[in-house]
């Protein structure tokens, strides 16, 4: 019996050892599997972070370009506003000058119109006087003949 017992104990120890070896192998496989998954996730995380970093840098560059464009547009607006103000002021001055010139021209026209009317009256009077003198001269010439 002792030998059967020893054989059973030896077989039990061998099975126990085999079970422990299998457990170690299962743990080793699981550890490798977990480490592989961790490594895959780490690689994926690195890729995602790199993608976000690239997008962030591109976004910052776009923002920089847009800010530059906005600054240029603001400068153009400032210049256009200043130019518009100058043009408006010049147009206002020109309008004032043209209004004054128009008033002066209208005043001169009115004066010349009055002078023309006076000259026409004088011309009619002179024409009548000339006609009367011609008639008188014709009358004298008839009497003389």
mmCIF file of N, CA and C in Angstrom:
data_model
loop_
_atom_site.group_PDB
_atom_site.id
_atom_site.type_symbol
_atom_site.label_atom_id
_atom_site.label_comp_id
_atom_site.label_asym_id
_atom_site.label_seq_id
_atom_site.Cartn_x
_atom_site.Cartn_y
_atom_site.Cartn_z
ATOM 1 N N UNK A 1 0.776 -1.175 0.000
ATOM 2 C CA UNK A 1 0.000 0.000 0.000
ATOM 3 C C UNK A 1 0.832 1.260 0.000
ATOM 4 N N UNK A 2 1.885 1.152 0.625
ATOM 5 C CA UNK A 2 2.759 2.305 0.679
ATOM 6 C C UNK A 2 3.244 2.650 -0.732
ATOM 7 N N UNK A 3 3.484 1.580 -1.447
ATOM 8 C CA UNK A 3 3.973 1.907 -2.765
ATOM 9 C C UNK A 3 2.835 2.473 -3.621
ATOM 10 N N UNK A 4 1.650 1.992 -3.397
ATOM 11 C CA UNK A 4 0.513 2.569 -4.133
ATOM 12 C C UNK A 4 0.274 3.997 -3.672
ATOM 13 N N UNK A 5 0.455 4.138 -2.379
ATOM 14 C CA UNK A 5 0.277 5.476 -1.828
ATOM 15 C C UNK A 5 1.348 6.396 -2.364
ATOM 16 N N UNK A 6 2.570 5.900 -2.390
ATOM 17 C CA UNK A 6 3.674 6.711 -2.889
ATOM 18 C C UNK A 6 3.430 7.036 -4.367
ATOM 19 N N UNK A 7 2.951 6.035 -5.108
ATOM 20 C CA UNK A 7 2.677 6.254 -6.525
ATOM 21 C C UNK A 7 1.554 7.278 -6.656
ATOM 22 N N UNK A 8 0.514 7.135 -5.823
ATOM 23 C CA UNK A 8 -0.605 8.080 -5.887
ATOM 24 C C UNK A 8 -0.143 9.474 -5.506
ATOM 25 N N UNK A 9 0.707 9.531 -4.475
ATOM 26 C CA UNK A 9 1.222 10.843 -4.037
ATOM 27 C C UNK A 9 2.075 11.417 -5.150
ATOM 28 N N UNK A 10 2.906 10.581 -5.749
ATOM 29 C CA UNK A 10 3.774 11.056 -6.827
ATOM 30 C C UNK A 10 2.927 11.496 -8.005
ATOM 31 N N UNK A 11 1.925 10.715 -8.328
ATOM 32 C CA UNK A 11 1.032 11.094 -9.435
ATOM 33 C C UNK A 11 0.261 12.369 -9.064
ATOM 34 N N UNK A 12 -0.144 12.471 -7.796
ATOM 35 C CA UNK A 12 -0.847 13.679 -7.335
ATOM 36 C C UNK A 12 0.051 14.899 -7.442
ATOM 37 N N UNK A 13 1.326 14.681 -7.007
ATOM 38 C CA UNK A 13 2.275 15.799 -7.093
ATOM 39 C C UNK A 13 2.511 16.179 -8.553
ATOM 40 N N UNK A 14 2.615 15.140 -9.405
ATOM 41 C CA UNK A 14 2.852 15.398 -10.824
ATOM 42 C C UNK A 14 1.671 16.141 -11.429
ATOM 43 N N UNK A 15 0.464 15.709 -11.033
ATOM 44 C CA UNK A 15 -0.737 16.390 -11.557
ATOM 45 C C UNK A 15 -0.810 17.818 -11.011
ATOM 46 N N UNK A 16 -0.454 17.927 -9.728
ATOM 47 C CA UNK A 16 -0.440 19.265 -9.125
ATOM 48 C C UNK A 16 0.571 20.143 -9.843
ATOM 49 N N UNK A 17 1.741 19.570 -10.115
ATOM 50 C CA UNK A 17 2.782 20.306 -10.829
ATOM 51 C C UNK A 17 2.286 20.655 -12.241
ATOM 52 N N UNK A 18 1.644 19.687 -12.896
ATOM 53 C CA UNK A 18 1.113 19.908 -14.255
ATOM 54 C C UNK A 18 0.042 21.003 -14.215
ATOM 55 N N UNK A 19 -0.807 20.962 -13.194
ATOM 56 C CA UNK A 19 -1.850 21.982 -13.062
ATOM 57 C C UNK A 19 -1.218 23.355 -12.833
ATOM 58 N N UNK A 20 -0.192 23.373 -11.978
ATOM 59 C CA UNK A 20 0.493 24.648 -11.729
ATOM 60 C C UNK A 20 1.171 25.149 -13.004
ATOM 61 N N UNK A 21 1.785 24.217 -13.739
ATOM 62 C CA UNK A 21 2.432 24.601 -15.008
ATOM 63 C C UNK A 21 1.390 25.138 -15.988
ATOM 64 N N UNK A 22 0.232 24.487 -16.047
ATOM 65 C CA UNK A 22 -0.828 24.938 -16.945
ATOM 66 C C UNK A 22 -1.351 26.316 -16.511
ATOM 67 N N UNK A 23 -1.490 26.482 -15.167
ATOM 68 C CA UNK A 23 -1.918 27.790 -14.659
ATOM 69 C C UNK A 23 -0.918 28.864 -15.047
ATOM 70 N N UNK A 24 0.376 28.552 -14.862
ATOM 71 C CA UNK A 24 1.425 29.514 -15.225
ATOM 72 C C UNK A 24 1.371 29.824 -16.720
ATOM 73 N N UNK A 25 1.167 28.771 -17.509
ATOM 74 C CA UNK A 25 1.102 28.971 -18.958
ATOM 75 C C UNK A 25 -0.120 29.810 -19.323
ATOM 76 N N UNK A 26 -1.269 29.517 -18.685
ATOM 77 C CA UNK A 26 -2.490 30.294 -18.937
ATOM 78 C C UNK A 26 -2.256 31.745 -18.515
ATOM 79 N N UNK A 27 -1.667 31.942 -17.334
ATOM 80 C CA UNK A 27 -1.369 33.307 -16.867
ATOM 81 C C UNK A 27 -0.410 34.015 -17.820
ATOM 82 N N UNK A 28 0.602 33.253 -18.275
ATOM 83 C CA UNK A 28 1.576 33.828 -19.216
ATOM 84 C C UNK A 28 0.881 34.230 -20.523
ATOM 85 N N UNK A 29 0.007 33.370 -21.032
ATOM 86 C CA UNK A 29 -0.726 33.665 -22.276
ATOM 87 C C UNK A 29 -1.648 34.861 -22.064
ATOM 88 N N UNK A 30 -2.358 34.840 -20.917
ATOM 89 C CA UNK A 30 -3.251 35.964 -20.629
ATOM 90 C C UNK A 30 -2.455 37.264 -20.500
ATOM 91 N N UNK A 31 -1.290 37.190 -19.809
ATOM 92 C CA UNK A 31 -0.446 38.372 -19.651
ATOM 93 C C UNK A 31 0.022 38.879 -21.016
ATOM 94 N N UNK A 32 0.450 37.955 -21.884
ATOM 95 C CA UNK A 32 0.886 38.342 -23.224
ATOM 96 C C UNK A 32 -0.275 38.963 -24.000
ATOM 97 N N UNK A 33 -1.447 38.366 -23.859
ATOM 98 C CA UNK A 33 -2.633 38.871 -24.539
ATOM 99 C C UNK A 33 -2.944 40.291 -24.042
ATOM 100 N N UNK A 34 -2.935 40.463 -22.702
ATOM 101 C CA UNK A 34 -3.225 41.768 -22.107
ATOM 102 C C UNK A 34 -2.151 42.777 -22.523
ATOM 103 N N UNK A 35 -0.885 42.352 -22.479
ATOM 104 C CA UNK A 35 0.196 43.261 -22.879
ATOM 105 C C UNK A 35 0.067 43.645 -24.351
ATOM 106 N N UNK A 36 -0.310 42.680 -25.190
ATOM 107 C CA UNK A 36 -0.523 42.980 -26.615
ATOM 108 C C UNK A 36 -1.652 43.983 -26.804
ATOM 109 N N UNK A 37 -2.743 43.781 -26.065
ATOM 110 C CA UNK A 37 -3.884 44.703 -26.142
ATOM 111 C C UNK A 37 -3.484 46.077 -25.634
ATOM 112 N N UNK A 38 -2.729 46.094 -24.521
ATOM 113 C CA UNK A 38 -2.252 47.379 -23.976
ATOM 114 C C UNK A 38 -1.359 48.073 -24.993
ATOM 115 N N UNK A 39 -0.486 47.316 -25.629
ATOM 116 C CA UNK A 39 0.420 47.894 -26.628
ATOM 117 C C UNK A 39 -0.373 48.424 -27.828
ATOM 118 N N UNK A 40 -1.381 47.653 -28.250
ATOM 119 C CA UNK A 40 -2.227 48.103 -29.361
ATOM 120 C C UNK A 40 -2.961 49.385 -28.981
ATOM 121 N N UNK A 41 -3.534 49.415 -27.780
ATOM 122 C CA UNK A 41 -4.248 50.611 -27.322
ATOM 123 C C UNK A 41 -3.294 51.797 -27.169
ATOM 124 N N UNK A 42 -2.074 51.517 -26.678
ATOM 125 C CA UNK A 42 -1.074 52.577 -26.541
ATOM 126 C C UNK A 42 -0.739 53.160 -27.928
ATOM 127 N N UNK A 43 -0.542 52.289 -28.902
ATOM 128 C CA UNK A 43 -0.260 52.750 -30.272
ATOM 129 C C UNK A 43 -1.423 53.564 -30.822
ATOM 130 N N UNK A 44 -2.640 53.072 -30.582
ATOM 131 C CA UNK A 44 -3.824 53.805 -31.042
ATOM 132 C C UNK A 44 -3.904 55.170 -30.372
ATOM 133 N N UNK A 45 -3.636 55.195 -29.069
ATOM 134 C CA UNK A 45 -3.660 56.462 -28.328
ATOM 135 C C UNK A 45 -2.614 57.426 -28.876
ATOM 136 N N UNK A 46 -1.434 56.915 -29.177
ATOM 137 C CA UNK A 46 -0.378 57.766 -29.750
ATOM 138 C C UNK A 46 -0.832 58.326 -31.093
ATOM 139 N N UNK A 47 -1.438 57.475 -31.932
ATOM 140 C CA UNK A 47 -1.936 57.944 -33.226
ATOM 141 C C UNK A 47 -2.996 59.023 -33.047
ATOM 142 N N UNK A 48 -3.925 58.797 -32.130
ATOM 143 C CA UNK A 48 -4.993 59.771 -31.875
ATOM 144 C C UNK A 48 -4.390 61.083 -31.377
ATOM 145 N N UNK A 49 -3.435 60.978 -30.445
ATOM 146 C CA UNK A 49 -2.799 62.190 -29.921
ATOM 147 C C UNK A 49 -2.051 62.940 -31.025
ATOM 148 N N UNK A 50 -1.355 62.180 -31.891
ATOM 149 C CA UNK A 50 -0.642 62.818 -33.004
ATOM 150 C C UNK A 50 -1.630 63.503 -33.944
ATOM 151 N N UNK A 51 -2.746 62.830 -34.189
ATOM 152 C CA UNK A 51 -3.774 63.429 -35.052
ATOM 153 C C UNK A 51 -4.318 64.711 -34.438
ATOM 154 N N UNK A 52 -4.603 64.678 -33.132
ATOM 155 C CA UNK A 52 -5.092 65.880 -32.457
ATOM 156 C C UNK A 52 -4.042 66.980 -32.475
ATOM 157 N N UNK A 53 -2.780 66.586 -32.297
ATOM 158 C CA UNK A 53 -1.703 67.577 -32.317
ATOM 159 C C UNK A 53 -1.606 68.231 -33.690
ATOM 160 N N UNK A 54 -1.680 67.417 -34.747
ATOM 161 C CA UNK A 54 -1.623 67.963 -36.108
ATOM 162 C C UNK A 54 -2.814 68.880 -36.353
ATOM 163 N N UNK A 55 -4.016 68.430 -35.950
ATOM 164 C CA UNK A 55 -5.215 69.257 -36.133
ATOM 165 C C UNK A 55 -5.102 70.551 -35.345
ATOM 166 N N UNK A 56 -4.558 70.471 -34.138
ATOM 167 C CA UNK A 56 -4.388 71.659 -33.311
ATOM 168 C C UNK A 56 -3.424 72.634 -33.975
ATOM 169 N N UNK A 57 -2.314 72.117 -34.485
ATOM 170 C CA UNK A 57 -1.325 72.982 -35.150
ATOM 171 C C UNK A 57 -1.926 73.595 -36.412
ATOM 172 N N UNK A 58 -2.663 72.786 -37.179
ATOM 173 C CA UNK A 58 -3.306 73.314 -38.386
ATOM 174 C C UNK A 58 -4.348 74.364 -38.020
ATOM 175 N N UNK A 59 -5.094 74.088 -36.943
ATOM 176 C CA UNK A 59 -6.092 75.057 -36.483
ATOM 177 C C UNK A 59 -5.443 76.359 -36.048
ATOM 178 N N UNK A 60 -4.328 76.258 -35.342
ATOM 179 C CA UNK A 60 -3.618 77.472 -34.922
ATOM 180 C C UNK A 60 -3.093 78.240 -36.130
ATOM 181 N N UNK A 61 -2.616 77.500 -37.128
ATOM 182 C CA UNK A 61 -2.121 78.157 -38.352
ATOM 183 C C UNK A 61 -3.273 78.842 -39.087
ATOM 184 N N UNK A 62 -4.421 78.155 -39.168
ATOM 185 C CA UNK A 62 -5.599 78.762 -39.808
ATOM 186 C C UNK A 62 -6.030 80.008 -39.047
ATOM 187 N N UNK A 63 -6.024 79.899 -37.720
ATOM 188 C CA UNK A 63 -6.404 81.059 -36.903
ATOM 189 C C UNK A 63 -5.442 82.218 -37.143
ATOM 190 N N UNK A 64 -4.145 81.906 -37.228
ATOM 191 C CA UNK A 64 -3.135 82.941 -37.482
ATOM 192 C C UNK A 64 -3.394 83.617 -38.830
ATOM 193 N N UNK A 65 -3.658 82.797 -39.856
ATOM 194 C CA UNK A 65 -3.929 83.342 -41.187
ATOM 195 C C UNK A 65 -5.212 84.173 -41.184
ATOM 196 N N UNK A 66 -6.241 83.675 -40.500
ATOM 197 C CA UNK A 66 -7.508 84.416 -40.443
ATOM 198 C C UNK A 66 -7.332 85.738 -39.703
ATOM 199 N N UNK A 67 -6.568 85.714 -38.621
ATOM 200 C CA UNK A 67 -6.311 86.966 -37.888
ATOM 201 C C UNK A 67 -5.552 87.954 -38.769
ATOM 202 N N UNK A 68 -4.611 87.426 -39.537
ATOM 203 C CA UNK A 68 -3.851 88.276 -40.461
ATOM 204 C C UNK A 68 -4.797 88.879 -41.500
ATOM 205 N N UNK A 69 -5.702 88.036 -42.037
ATOM 206 C CA UNK A 69 -6.678 88.526 -43.023
ATOM 207 C C UNK A 69 -7.599 89.569 -42.419
ATOM 208 N N UNK A 70 -8.046 89.333 -41.181
ATOM 209 C CA UNK A 70 -8.922 90.296 -40.506
ATOM 210 C C UNK A 70 -8.187 91.623 -40.313
ATOM 211 N N UNK A 71 -6.913 91.545 -39.916
ATOM 212 C CA UNK A 71 -6.133 92.769 -39.720
ATOM 213 C C UNK A 71 -6.001 93.542 -41.038
ATOM 214 N N UNK A 72 -5.768 92.822 -42.136
ATOM 215 C CA UNK A 72 -5.670 93.478 -43.441
ATOM 216 C C UNK A 72 -6.994 94.119 -43.819
ATOM 217 N N UNK A 73 -8.090 93.397 -43.585
ATOM 218 C CA UNK A 73 -9.410 93.958 -43.904
ATOM 219 C C UNK A 73 -9.710 95.176 -43.043
ATOM 220 N N UNK A 74 -9.309 95.132 -41.778
ATOM 221 C CA UNK A 74 -9.521 96.291 -40.908
ATOM 222 C C UNK A 74 -8.721 97.486 -41.404
ATOM 223 N N UNK A 75 -7.472 97.230 -41.860
ATOM 224 C CA UNK A 75 -6.661 98.315 -42.423
ATOM 225 C C UNK A 75 -7.326 98.884 -43.674
ATOM 226 N N UNK A 76 -7.810 97.994 -44.544
ATOM 227 C CA UNK A 76 -8.482 98.451 -45.762
ATOM 228 C C UNK A 76 -9.726 99.256 -45.419
ATOM 229 N N UNK A 77 -10.470 98.795 -44.409
ATOM 230 C CA UNK A 77 -11.665 99.518 -43.978
ATOM 231 C C UNK A 77 -11.299 100.890 -43.447
ATOM 232 N N UNK A 78 -10.223 100.940 -42.648
ATOM 233 C CA UNK A 78 -9.775 102.217 -42.103
ATOM 234 C C UNK A 78 -9.402 103.182 -43.241
ATOM 235 N N UNK A 79 -8.645 102.677 -44.228
ATOM 236 C CA UNK A 79 -8.244 103.517 -45.369
ATOM 237 C C UNK A 79 -9.468 103.955 -46.160
ATOM 238 N N UNK A 80 -10.389 103.002 -46.407
ATOM 239 C CA UNK A 80 -11.592 103.324 -47.176
ATOM 240 C C UNK A 80 -12.451 104.338 -46.438
ATOM 241 N N UNK A 81 -12.553 104.193 -45.133
ATOM 242 C CA UNK A 81 -13.338 105.135 -44.336
ATOM 243 C C UNK A 81 -12.711 106.519 -44.389
ATOM 244 N N UNK A 82 -11.379 106.562 -44.258
ATOM 245 C CA UNK A 82 -10.681 107.850 -44.311
ATOM 246 C C UNK A 82 -10.856 108.481 -45.694
ATOM 247 N N UNK A 83 -10.672 107.669 -46.740
ATOM 248 C CA UNK A 83 -10.826 108.166 -48.105
ATOM 249 C C UNK A 83 -12.260 108.636 -48.336
ATOM 250 N N UNK A 84 -13.204 107.861 -47.863
ATOM 251 C CA UNK A 84 -14.610 108.223 -48.006
ATOM 252 C C UNK A 84 -14.896 109.547 -47.311
ATOM 253 N N UNK A 85 -14.326 109.729 -46.125
ATOM 254 C CA UNK A 85 -14.519 110.986 -45.398
ATOM 255 C C UNK A 85 -13.935 112.152 -46.181
ATOM 256 N N UNK A 86 -12.732 111.940 -46.732
ATOM 257 C CA UNK A 86 -12.100 113.001 -47.524
ATOM 258 C C UNK A 86 -12.943 113.319 -48.757
ATOM 259 N N UNK A 87 -13.389 112.271 -49.445
ATOM 260 C CA UNK A 87 -14.196 112.474 -50.654
ATOM 261 C C UNK A 87 -15.492 113.192 -50.292
ATOM 262 N N UNK A 88 -16.104 112.784 -49.200
ATOM 263 C CA UNK A 88 -17.351 113.415 -48.767
ATOM 264 C C UNK A 88 -17.116 114.887 -48.433
ATOM 265 N N UNK A 89 -16.020 115.152 -47.733
ATOM 266 C CA UNK A 89 -15.702 116.535 -47.379
ATOM 267 C C UNK A 89 -15.421 117.356 -48.636
ATOM 268 N N UNK A 90 -14.650 116.788 -49.560
ATOM 269 C CA UNK A 90 -14.352 117.484 -50.820
ATOM 270 C C UNK A 90 -15.627 117.735 -51.620
ATOM 271 N N UNK A 91 -16.500 116.724 -51.653
ATOM 272 C CA UNK A 91 -17.758 116.881 -52.380
ATOM 273 C C UNK A 91 -18.614 117.966 -51.729
ATOM 274 N N UNK A 92 -18.612 118.018 -50.422
ATOM 275 C CA UNK A 92 -19.378 119.037 -49.713
ATOM 276 C C UNK A 92 -18.833 120.434 -50.028
ATOM 277 N N UNK A 93 -17.500 120.548 -50.012
ATOM 278 C CA UNK A 93 -16.882 121.835 -50.347
ATOM 279 C C UNK A 93 -17.188 122.217 -51.794
ATOM 280 N N UNK A 94 -17.073 121.236 -52.704
ATOM 281 C CA UNK A 94 -17.356 121.507 -54.118
ATOM 282 C C UNK A 94 -18.811 121.918 -54.287
ATOM 283 N N UNK A 95 -19.711 121.250 -53.571
ATOM 284 C CA UNK A 95 -21.125 121.597 -53.652
ATOM 285 C C UNK A 95 -21.360 123.026 -53.174
ATOM 286 N N UNK A 96 -20.709 123.369 -52.069
ATOM 287 C CA UNK A 96 -20.841 124.738 -51.544
ATOM 288 C C UNK A 96 -20.321 125.753 -52.556
ATOM 289 N N UNK A 97 -19.158 125.432 -53.145
ATOM 290 C CA UNK A 97 -18.577 126.343 -54.137
ATOM 291 C C UNK A 97 -19.473 126.452 -55.373
ATOM 292 N N UNK A 98 -19.993 125.325 -55.824
ATOM 293 C CA UNK A 98 -20.860 125.346 -57.000
ATOM 294 C C UNK A 98 -22.158 126.096 -56.714
ATOM 295 N N UNK A 99 -22.676 125.946 -55.505
ATOM 296 C CA UNK A 99 -23.895 126.670 -55.134
ATOM 297 C C UNK A 99 -23.630 128.172 -55.143
ATOM 298 N N UNK A 100 -22.473 128.560 -54.588
ATOM 299 C CA UNK A 100 -22.115 129.985 -54.573
ATOM 300 C C UNK A 100 -21.934 130.500 -56.003
ATOM 301 N N UNK A 101 -21.253 129.695 -56.852
ATOM 302 C CA UNK A 101 -21.044 130.099 -58.247
ATOM 303 C C UNK A 101 -22.387 130.197 -58.972
ATOM 304 N N UNK A 102 -23.285 129.270 -58.704
ATOM 305 C CA UNK A 102 -24.607 129.294 -59.324
ATOM 306 C C UNK A 102 -25.380 130.538 -58.895
ATOM 307 N N UNK A 103 -25.312 130.866 -57.615
ATOM 308 C CA UNK A 103 -25.997 132.073 -57.131
ATOM 309 C C UNK A 103 -25.412 133.325 -57.769
ATOM 310 N N UNK A 104 -24.072 133.352 -57.902
ATOM 311 C CA UNK A 104 -23.417 134.501 -58.551
ATOM 312 C C UNK A 104 -23.840 134.590 -60.012
ATOM 313 N N UNK A 105 -23.842 133.447 -60.716
ATOM 314 C CA UNK A 105 -24.235 133.428 -62.128
ATOM 315 C C UNK A 105 -25.696 133.869 -62.277
ATOM 316 N N UNK A 106 -26.562 133.406 -61.384
ATOM 317 C CA UNK A 106 -27.971 133.792 -61.449
ATOM 318 C C UNK A 106 -28.124 135.288 -61.214
ATOM 319 N N UNK A 107 -27.359 135.816 -60.278
ATOM 320 C CA UNK A 107 -27.410 137.255 -60.001
ATOM 321 C C UNK A 107 -26.937 138.049 -61.218
ATOM 322 N N UNK A 108 -25.821 137.581 -61.819
ATOM 323 C CA UNK A 108 -25.310 138.268 -63.015
ATOM 324 C C UNK A 108 -26.316 138.159 -64.164
ATOM 325 N N UNK A 109 -26.940 136.988 -64.320
ATOM 326 C CA UNK A 109 -27.946 136.807 -65.358
ATOM 327 C C UNK A 109 -29.097 137.793 -65.170
ATOM 328 N N UNK A 110 -29.536 137.910 -63.901
ATOM 329 C CA UNK A 110 -30.641 138.835 -63.623
ATOM 330 C C UNK A 110 -30.245 140.270 -63.950
ATOM 331 N N UNK A 111 -29.017 140.658 -63.590
ATOM 332 C CA UNK A 111 -28.547 142.017 -63.889
ATOM 333 C C UNK A 111 -28.469 142.237 -65.391
ATOM 334 N N UNK A 112 -27.888 141.224 -66.101
ATOM 335 C CA UNK A 112 -27.768 141.353 -67.554
ATOM 336 C C UNK A 112 -29.142 141.370 -68.209
ATOM 337 N N UNK A 113 -30.076 140.599 -67.676
ATOM 338 C CA UNK A 113 -31.433 140.596 -68.209
ATOM 339 C C UNK A 113 -32.066 141.978 -68.037
ATOM 340 N N UNK A 114 -31.859 142.577 -66.860
ATOM 341 C CA UNK A 114 -32.375 143.937 -66.633
ATOM 342 C C UNK A 114 -31.721 144.922 -67.595
ATOM 343 N N UNK A 115 -30.389 144.803 -67.779
ATOM 344 C CA UNK A 115 -29.679 145.711 -68.694
ATOM 345 C C UNK A 115 -30.179 145.529 -70.119
ATOM 346 N N UNK A 116 -30.413 144.257 -70.521
ATOM 347 C CA UNK A 116 -30.922 143.987 -71.871
ATOM 348 C C UNK A 116 -32.293 144.628 -72.048
ATOM 349 N N UNK A 117 -33.146 144.475 -71.042
ATOM 350 C CA UNK A 117 -34.479 145.081 -71.141
ATOM 351 C C UNK A 117 -34.359 146.593 -71.283
ATOM 352 N N UNK A 118 -33.467 147.223 -70.491
ATOM 353 C CA UNK A 118 -33.250 148.670 -70.591
ATOM 354 C C UNK A 118 -32.710 149.053 -71.970
ATOM 355 N N UNK A 119 -31.754 148.233 -72.453
ATOM 356 C CA UNK A 119 -31.185 148.538 -73.779
ATOM 357 C C UNK A 119 -32.249 148.401 -74.873
ATOM 358 N N UNK A 120 -33.133 147.409 -74.741
ATOM 359 C CA UNK A 120 -34.193 147.231 -75.734
ATOM 360 C C UNK A 120 -35.158 148.415 -75.708
ATOM 361 N N UNK A 121 -35.452 148.916 -74.502
ATOM 362 C CA UNK A 121 -36.331 150.093 -74.396
ATOM 363 C C UNK A 121 -35.657 151.296 -75.067
ATOM 364 N N UNK A 122 -34.363 151.471 -74.741
ATOM 365 C CA UNK A 122 -33.623 152.600 -75.340
ATOM 366 C C UNK A 122 -33.565 152.447 -76.843
ATOM 367 N N UNK A 123 -33.326 151.183 -77.326
ATOM 368 C CA UNK A 123 -33.247 150.944 -78.774
ATOM 369 C C UNK A 123 -34.575 151.271 -79.441
ATOM 370 N N UNK A 124 -35.685 150.855 -78.833
ATOM 371 C CA UNK A 124 -36.990 151.187 -79.420
ATOM 372 C C UNK A 124 -37.186 152.709 -79.468
ATOM 373 N N UNK A 125 -36.805 153.325 -78.355
ATOM 374 C CA UNK A 125 -36.952 154.791 -78.311
ATOM 375 C C UNK A 125 -36.101 155.429 -79.403
ATOM 376 N N UNK A 126 -34.856 154.988 -79.542
ATOM 377 C CA UNK A 126 -33.949 155.564 -80.549
ATOM 378 C C UNK A 126 -34.478 155.273 -81.965
ATOM 379 N N UNK A 127 -35.012 154.046 -82.162
ATOM 380 C CA UNK A 127 -35.565 153.713 -83.482
ATOM 381 C C UNK A 127 -36.747 154.626 -83.809
ATOM 382 N N UNK A 128 -37.588 154.879 -82.800
ATOM 383 C CA UNK A 128 -38.716 155.780 -83.031
ATOM 384 C C UNK A 128 -38.216 157.199 -83.319
ATOM 385 N N UNK A 129 -37.193 157.604 -82.567
ATOM 386 C CA UNK A 129 -36.650 158.952 -82.807
ATOM 387 C C UNK A 129 -36.048 159.037 -84.195
ATOM 388 N N UNK A 130 -35.323 157.965 -84.586
ATOM 389 C CA UNK A 130 -34.711 157.949 -85.913
ATOM 390 C C UNK A 130 -35.789 157.979 -86.985
ATOM 391 N N UNK A 131 -36.831 157.212 -86.816
ATOM 392 C CA UNK A 131 -37.924 157.202 -87.783
ATOM 393 C C UNK A 131 -38.565 158.593 -87.894
ATOM 394 N N UNK A 132 -38.771 159.194 -86.711
ATOM 395 C CA UNK A 132 -39.351 160.547 -86.731
ATOM 396 C C UNK A 132 -38.435 161.529 -87.456
ATOM 397 N N UNK A 133 -37.128 161.400 -87.208
ATOM 398 C CA UNK A 133 -36.183 162.309 -87.890
ATOM 399 C C UNK A 133 -36.174 162.053 -89.388
ATOM 400 N N UNK A 134 -36.239 160.769 -89.786
ATOM 401 C CA UNK A 134 -36.261 160.459 -91.220
ATOM 402 C C UNK A 134 -37.527 161.034 -91.867
ATOM 403 N N UNK A 135 -38.645 160.925 -91.161
ATOM 404 C CA UNK A 135 -39.894 161.463 -91.698
ATOM 405 C C UNK A 135 -39.816 162.999 -91.826
ATOM 406 N N UNK A 136 -39.197 163.559 -90.773
ATOM 407 C CA UNK A 136 -39.065 165.025 -90.814
ATOM 408 C C UNK A 136 -38.151 165.423 -91.955
ATOM 409 N N UNK A 137 -37.071 164.695 -92.146
ATOM 410 C CA UNK A 137 -36.121 165.005 -93.222
ATOM 411 C C UNK A 137 -36.797 164.848 -94.574
ATOM 412 N N UNK A 138 -37.583 163.797 -94.741
ATOM 413 C CA UNK A 138 -38.293 163.595 -95.996
ATOM 414 C C UNK A 138 -39.280 164.758 -96.233
ATOM 415 N N UNK A 139 -39.894 165.158 -95.122
ATOM 416 C CA UNK A 139 -40.820 166.305 -95.240
ATOM 417 C C UNK A 139 -40.109 167.556 -95.658
ATOM 418 N N UNK A 140 -38.937 167.837 -95.090
ATOM 419 C CA UNK A 140 -38.163 169.019 -95.467
ATOM 420 C C UNK A 140 -37.715 168.906 -96.913
ATOM 421 N N UNK A 141 -37.316 167.698 -97.321
ATOM 422 C CA UNK A 141 -36.834 167.536 -98.678
ATOM 423 C C UNK A 141 -37.967 167.735 -99.660
ATOM 424 N N UNK A 142 -39.164 167.385 -99.331
ATOM 425 C CA UNK A 142 -40.302 167.595 -100.207
ATOM 426 C C UNK A 142 -40.617 169.084 -100.297
ATOM 427 N N UNK A 143 -40.539 169.715 -99.179
ATOM 428 C CA UNK A 143 -40.838 171.159 -99.180
ATOM 429 C C UNK A 143 -39.766 171.902 -99.981
ATOM 430 N N UNK A 144 -38.588 171.430 -99.944
ATOM 431 C CA UNK A 144 -37.497 172.096 -100.621
ATOM 432 C C UNK A 144 -37.655 171.898 -102.127
ATOM 433 N N UNK A 145 -38.177 170.920 -102.572
ATOM 434 C CA UNK A 145 -38.281 170.680 -103.993
ATOM 435 C C UNK A 145 -39.406 171.460 -104.511
#
